[in-house]
């Protein structure tokens, strides 16, 4: 691999669900290291399916996914676990262990690379705890270590989820509607931390977002999906309100642009 090679190369990606529904109909995409790719589209366009194929939470039924020069379309077992360590993910609902402390939630992000025994006994190596503290600092939660996860606000919980993802030392961070459960102000604070990871840590980010305004503000590139197909791929500023209406129709505007 040279630095010009794409980090992620997707060719003809298809997903037909067992009921016969074609959620992805041949998507091509190349992502370079360090990009902040925002994926937009109306509900049902295939955004979640697409992003979940990349870390193989969903198995594609056609096409290929090449990551870091390796075909990962059908890897299993150890190789799949390695892929999932390199490609971390955060979710709309944060997916924290609610009754556990913030620190424990963050520490479990390193589980794939550590033994599970210390975690059961809550005996984490000092180095791990220091790392967790560092990442909690990075997402602006330096004093929350001992709090229970469910005592935090939604925006704080999503930032804990980001810190947990960072414990894997990922190359790519996938985010499926990371701010869809948050109010606008909190959404921006979470998006700013994601942007900082991309700009300062060089982490490549692929995020599904519901709002065009967020896509424009934080993305370095926008991919638009419609009915499982790519309908736009370009710079955020190229996707004007008019362009958006042209793709999705007048009716979509009220709901999607904010
Ligand atoms: N497990 C499934 N079985 C059948 N159809 C599904 C399944 N999951 C999603 N779909 C359908 O695939 C399409 C794309 O879904 P999804 O990727 O969740 O879209 P988005 O995230 O853009 O809203 C939708 O029409 C959805 O109903
Ligand atoms: Mg979705």
mmCIF file with all atom_site columns, N, CA and C in Angstrom, residues 35-40 195 198 209 211-224 232-244 247:
data_model
loop_
_atom_site.group_PDB
_atom_site.id
_atom_site.type_symbol
_atom_site.label_atom_id
_atom_site.label_alt_id
_atom_site.label_comp_id
_atom_site.label_asym_id
_atom_site.label_entity_id
_atom_site.label_seq_id
_atom_site.pdbx_PDB_ins_code
_atom_site.Cartn_x
_atom_site.Cartn_y
_atom_site.Cartn_z
_atom_site.occupancy
_atom_site.B_iso_or_equiv
_atom_site.pdbx_formal_charge
_atom_site.auth_seq_id
_atom_site.auth_comp_id
_atom_site.auth_asym_id
_atom_site.auth_atom_id
_atom_site.pdbx_PDB_model_num
ATOM 1   N N  . UNK A 1 35  ? -10.363 10.845 5.413  1.00 0.00 ? 35  UNK A N  1
ATOM 2   C CA . UNK A 1 35  ? -11.596 11.512 4.970  1.00 0.00 ? 35  UNK A CA 1
ATOM 3   C C  . UNK A 1 35  ? -12.662 11.474 6.077  1.00 0.00 ? 35  UNK A C  1
ATOM 4   N N  . UNK A 1 36  ? -13.583 12.420 5.999  1.00 0.00 ? 36  UNK A N  1
ATOM 5   C CA . UNK A 1 36  ? -14.795 12.399 6.843  1.00 0.00 ? 36  UNK A CA 1
ATOM 6   C C  . UNK A 1 36  ? -15.952 12.304 5.868  1.00 0.00 ? 36  UNK A C  1
ATOM 7   N N  . UNK A 1 37  ? -16.364 11.068 5.612  1.00 0.00 ? 37  UNK A N  1
ATOM 8   C CA . UNK A 1 37  ? -17.411 10.825 4.626  1.00 0.00 ? 37  UNK A CA 1
ATOM 9   C C  . UNK A 1 37  ? -18.766 10.798 5.324  1.00 0.00 ? 37  UNK A C  1
ATOM 10  N N  . UNK A 1 38  ? -19.660 11.639 4.856  1.00 0.00 ? 38  UNK A N  1
ATOM 11  C CA . UNK A 1 38  ? -21.006 11.631 5.408  1.00 0.00 ? 38  UNK A CA 1
ATOM 12  C C  . UNK A 1 38  ? -21.946 10.971 4.402  1.00 0.00 ? 38  UNK A C  1
ATOM 13  N N  . UNK A 1 39  ? -22.735 10.025 4.883  1.00 0.00 ? 39  UNK A N  1
ATOM 14  C CA . UNK A 1 39  ? -23.685 9.335  4.024  1.00 0.00 ? 39  UNK A CA 1
ATOM 15  C C  . UNK A 1 39  ? -25.080 9.849  4.351  1.00 0.00 ? 39  UNK A C  1
ATOM 16  N N  . UNK A 1 40  ? -25.759 10.355 3.333  1.00 0.00 ? 40  UNK A N  1
ATOM 17  C CA . UNK A 1 40  ? -27.115 10.867 3.553  1.00 0.00 ? 40  UNK A CA 1
ATOM 18  C C  . UNK A 1 40  ? -28.107 10.080 2.708  1.00 0.00 ? 40  UNK A C  1
ATOM 19  N N  . UNK A 1 195 ? -15.131 15.410 14.551 1.00 0.00 ? 195 UNK A N  1
ATOM 20  C CA . UNK A 1 195 ? -14.316 16.190 13.617 1.00 0.00 ? 195 UNK A CA 1
ATOM 21  C C  . UNK A 1 195 ? -12.870 16.295 14.110 1.00 0.00 ? 195 UNK A C  1
ATOM 22  N N  . UNK A 1 198 ? -10.921 13.192 13.442 1.00 0.00 ? 198 UNK A N  1
ATOM 23  C CA . UNK A 1 198 ? -10.516 13.106 12.038 1.00 0.00 ? 198 UNK A CA 1
ATOM 24  C C  . UNK A 1 198 ? -9.346  14.055 11.772 1.00 0.00 ? 198 UNK A C  1
ATOM 25  N N  . UNK A 1 209 ? -25.799 10.483 8.451  1.00 0.00 ? 209 UNK A N  1
ATOM 26  C CA . UNK A 1 209 ? -26.419 11.622 9.130  1.00 0.00 ? 209 UNK A CA 1
ATOM 27  C C  . UNK A 1 209 ? -27.745 11.935 8.462  1.00 0.00 ? 209 UNK A C  1
ATOM 28  N N  . UNK A 1 211 ? -29.271 14.955 8.638  1.00 0.00 ? 211 UNK A N  1
ATOM 29  C CA . UNK A 1 211 ? -29.445 16.352 8.245  1.00 0.00 ? 211 UNK A CA 1
ATOM 30  C C  . UNK A 1 211 ? -28.337 16.849 7.340  1.00 0.00 ? 211 UNK A C  1
ATOM 31  N N  . UNK A 1 212 ? -28.766 17.453 6.246  1.00 0.00 ? 212 UNK A N  1
ATOM 32  C CA . UNK A 1 212 ? -27.844 17.975 5.255  1.00 0.00 ? 212 UNK A CA 1
ATOM 33  C C  . UNK A 1 212 ? -26.941 19.055 5.844  1.00 0.00 ? 212 UNK A C  1
ATOM 34  N N  . UNK A 1 213 ? -27.491 19.848 6.763  1.00 0.00 ? 213 UNK A N  1
ATOM 35  C CA . UNK A 1 213 ? -26.687 20.932 7.349  1.00 0.00 ? 213 UNK A CA 1
ATOM 36  C C  . UNK A 1 213 ? -25.480 20.356 8.094  1.00 0.00 ? 213 UNK A C  1
ATOM 37  N N  . UNK A 1 214 ? -25.669 19.243 8.807  1.00 0.00 ? 214 UNK A N  1
ATOM 38  C CA . UNK A 1 214 ? -24.553 18.616 9.527  1.00 0.00 ? 214 UNK A CA 1
ATOM 39  C C  . UNK A 1 214 ? -23.552 18.029 8.539  1.00 0.00 ? 214 UNK A C  1
ATOM 40  N N  . UNK A 1 215 ? -24.072 17.449 7.474  1.00 0.00 ? 215 UNK A N  1
ATOM 41  C CA . UNK A 1 215 ? -23.205 16.874 6.438  1.00 0.00 ? 215 UNK A CA 1
ATOM 42  C C  . UNK A 1 215 ? -22.290 17.957 5.877  1.00 0.00 ? 215 UNK A C  1
ATOM 43  N N  . UNK A 1 216 ? -22.886 19.114 5.595  1.00 0.00 ? 216 UNK A N  1
ATOM 44  C CA . UNK A 1 216 ? -22.111 20.212 5.005  1.00 0.00 ? 216 UNK A CA 1
ATOM 45  C C  . UNK A 1 216 ? -21.080 20.748 5.985  1.00 0.00 ? 216 UNK A C  1
ATOM 46  N N  . UNK A 1 217 ? -21.476 20.828 7.244  1.00 0.00 ? 217 UNK A N  1
ATOM 47  C CA . UNK A 1 217 ? -20.600 21.453 8.223  1.00 0.00 ? 217 UNK A CA 1
ATOM 48  C C  . UNK A 1 217 ? -19.417 20.570 8.632  1.00 0.00 ? 217 UNK A C  1
ATOM 49  N N  . UNK A 1 218 ? -19.618 19.268 8.696  1.00 0.00 ? 218 UNK A N  1
ATOM 50  C CA . UNK A 1 218 ? -18.574 18.401 9.253  1.00 0.00 ? 218 UNK A CA 1
ATOM 51  C C  . UNK A 1 218 ? -17.922 17.465 8.236  1.00 0.00 ? 218 UNK A C  1
ATOM 52  N N  . UNK A 1 219 ? -18.586 17.204 7.133  1.00 0.00 ? 219 UNK A N  1
ATOM 53  C CA . UNK A 1 219 ? -18.041 16.244 6.175  1.00 0.00 ? 219 UNK A CA 1
ATOM 54  C C  . UNK A 1 219 ? -16.962 16.854 5.298  1.00 0.00 ? 219 UNK A C  1
ATOM 55  N N  . UNK A 1 220 ? -16.034 16.009 4.826  1.00 0.00 ? 220 UNK A N  1
ATOM 56  C CA . UNK A 1 220 ? -15.117 16.446 3.771  1.00 0.00 ? 220 UNK A CA 1
ATOM 57  C C  . UNK A 1 220 ? -15.649 15.956 2.427  1.00 0.00 ? 220 UNK A C  1
ATOM 58  N N  . UNK A 1 221 ? -16.658 15.096 2.490  1.00 0.00 ? 221 UNK A N  1
ATOM 59  C CA . UNK A 1 221 ? -17.220 14.493 1.285  1.00 0.00 ? 221 UNK A CA 1
ATOM 60  C C  . UNK A 1 221 ? -18.589 13.923 1.642  1.00 0.00 ? 221 UNK A C  1
ATOM 61  N N  . UNK A 1 222 ? -19.487 13.959 0.666  1.00 0.00 ? 222 UNK A N  1
ATOM 62  C CA . UNK A 1 222 ? -20.840 13.454 0.911  1.00 0.00 ? 222 UNK A CA 1
ATOM 63  C C  . UNK A 1 222 ? -21.190 12.374 -0.115 1.00 0.00 ? 222 UNK A C  1
ATOM 64  N N  . UNK A 1 223 ? -21.732 11.279 0.390  1.00 0.00 ? 223 UNK A N  1
ATOM 65  C CA . UNK A 1 223 ? -22.269 10.210 -0.456 1.00 0.00 ? 223 UNK A CA 1
ATOM 66  C C  . UNK A 1 223 ? -23.774 10.183 -0.216 1.00 0.00 ? 223 UNK A C  1
ATOM 67  N N  . UNK A 1 224 ? -24.545 10.305 -1.290 1.00 0.00 ? 224 UNK A N  1
ATOM 68  C CA . UNK A 1 224 ? -25.996 10.258 -1.126 1.00 0.00 ? 224 UNK A CA 1
ATOM 69  C C  . UNK A 1 224 ? -26.520 8.948  -1.708 1.00 0.00 ? 224 UNK A C  1
ATOM 70  N N  . UNK A 1 232 ? -25.190 10.496 -5.561 1.00 0.00 ? 232 UNK A N  1
ATOM 71  C CA . UNK A 1 232 ? -24.300 11.660 -5.520 1.00 0.00 ? 232 UNK A CA 1
ATOM 72  C C  . UNK A 1 232 ? -23.066 11.274 -4.731 1.00 0.00 ? 232 UNK A C  1
ATOM 73  N N  . UNK A 1 233 ? -21.911 11.740 -5.186 1.00 0.00 ? 233 UNK A N  1
ATOM 74  C CA . UNK A 1 233 ? -20.667 11.535 -4.446 1.00 0.00 ? 233 UNK A CA 1
ATOM 75  C C  . UNK A 1 233 ? -19.785 12.735 -4.752 1.00 0.00 ? 233 UNK A C  1
ATOM 76  N N  . UNK A 1 234 ? -19.595 13.598 -3.779 1.00 0.00 ? 234 UNK A N  1
ATOM 77  C CA . UNK A 1 234 ? -18.801 14.791 -4.071 1.00 0.00 ? 234 UNK A CA 1
ATOM 78  C C  . UNK A 1 234 ? -18.571 15.651 -2.851 1.00 0.00 ? 234 UNK A C  1
ATOM 79  N N  . UNK A 1 235 ? -18.115 16.853 -3.103 1.00 0.00 ? 235 UNK A N  1
ATOM 80  C CA . UNK A 1 235 ? -17.811 17.789 -2.021 1.00 0.00 ? 235 UNK A CA 1
ATOM 81  C C  . UNK A 1 235 ? -19.112 18.259 -1.371 1.00 0.00 ? 235 UNK A C  1
ATOM 82  N N  . UNK A 1 236 ? -19.079 18.468 -0.042 1.00 0.00 ? 236 UNK A N  1
ATOM 83  C CA . UNK A 1 236 ? -20.284 18.900 0.669  1.00 0.00 ? 236 UNK A CA 1
ATOM 84  C C  . UNK A 1 236 ? -20.910 20.161 0.062  1.00 0.00 ? 236 UNK A C  1
ATOM 85  N N  . UNK A 1 237 ? -20.064 21.098 -0.385 1.00 0.00 ? 237 UNK A N  1
ATOM 86  C CA . UNK A 1 237 ? -20.632 22.348 -0.896 1.00 0.00 ? 237 UNK A CA 1
ATOM 87  C C  . UNK A 1 237 ? -21.324 22.172 -2.252 1.00 0.00 ? 237 UNK A C  1
ATOM 88  N N  . UNK A 1 238 ? -21.065 21.056 -2.925 1.00 0.00 ? 238 UNK A N  1
ATOM 89  C CA . UNK A 1 238 ? -21.721 20.806 -4.213 1.00 0.00 ? 238 UNK A CA 1
ATOM 90  C C  . UNK A 1 238 ? -23.180 20.382 -4.036 1.00 0.00 ? 238 UNK A C  1
ATOM 91  N N  . UNK A 1 239 ? -23.484 19.865 -2.856 1.00 0.00 ? 239 UNK A N  1
ATOM 92  C CA . UNK A 1 239 ? -24.862 19.418 -2.657 1.00 0.00 ? 239 UNK A CA 1
ATOM 93  C C  . UNK A 1 239 ? -25.695 20.554 -2.053 1.00 0.00 ? 239 UNK A C  1
ATOM 94  N N  . UNK A 1 240 ? -26.096 21.439 -2.952 1.00 0.00 ? 240 UNK A N  1
ATOM 95  C CA . UNK A 1 240 ? -26.899 22.607 -2.580 1.00 0.00 ? 240 UNK A CA 1
ATOM 96  C C  . UNK A 1 240 ? -28.325 22.148 -2.272 1.00 0.00 ? 240 UNK A C  1
ATOM 97  N N  . UNK A 1 241 ? -29.118 23.059 -1.725 1.00 0.00 ? 241 UNK A N  1
ATOM 98  C CA . UNK A 1 241 ? -30.520 22.724 -1.459 1.00 0.00 ? 241 UNK A CA 1
ATOM 99  C C  . UNK A 1 241 ? -31.229 22.315 -2.748 1.00 0.00 ? 241 UNK A C  1
ATOM 100 N N  . UNK A 1 242 ? -30.908 23.015 -3.844 1.00 0.00 ? 242 UNK A N  1
ATOM 101 C CA . UNK A 1 242 ? -31.536 22.668 -5.133 1.00 0.00 ? 242 UNK A CA 1
ATOM 102 C C  . UNK A 1 242 ? -31.147 21.267 -5.591 1.00 0.00 ? 242 UNK A C  1
ATOM 103 N N  . UNK A 1 243 ? -29.862 20.981 -5.454 1.00 0.00 ? 243 UNK A N  1
ATOM 104 C CA . UNK A 1 243 ? -29.363 19.648 -5.842 1.00 0.00 ? 243 UNK A CA 1
ATOM 105 C C  . UNK A 1 243 ? -30.068 18.567 -5.009 1.00 0.00 ? 243 UNK A C  1
ATOM 106 N N  . UNK A 1 244 ? -30.211 18.875 -3.736 1.00 0.00 ? 244 UNK A N  1
ATOM 107 C CA . UNK A 1 244 ? -30.858 17.932 -2.818 1.00 0.00 ? 244 UNK A CA 1
ATOM 108 C C  . UNK A 1 244 ? -32.301 17.663 -3.246 1.00 0.00 ? 244 UNK A C  1
ATOM 109 N N  . UNK A 1 247 ? -32.530 15.476 -6.234 1.00 0.00 ? 247 UNK A N  1
ATOM 110 C CA . UNK A 1 247 ? -32.314 14.055 -5.954 1.00 0.00 ? 247 UNK A CA 1
ATOM 111 C C  . UNK A 1 247 ? -33.518 13.437 -5.247 1.00 0.00 ? 247 UNK A C  1
#
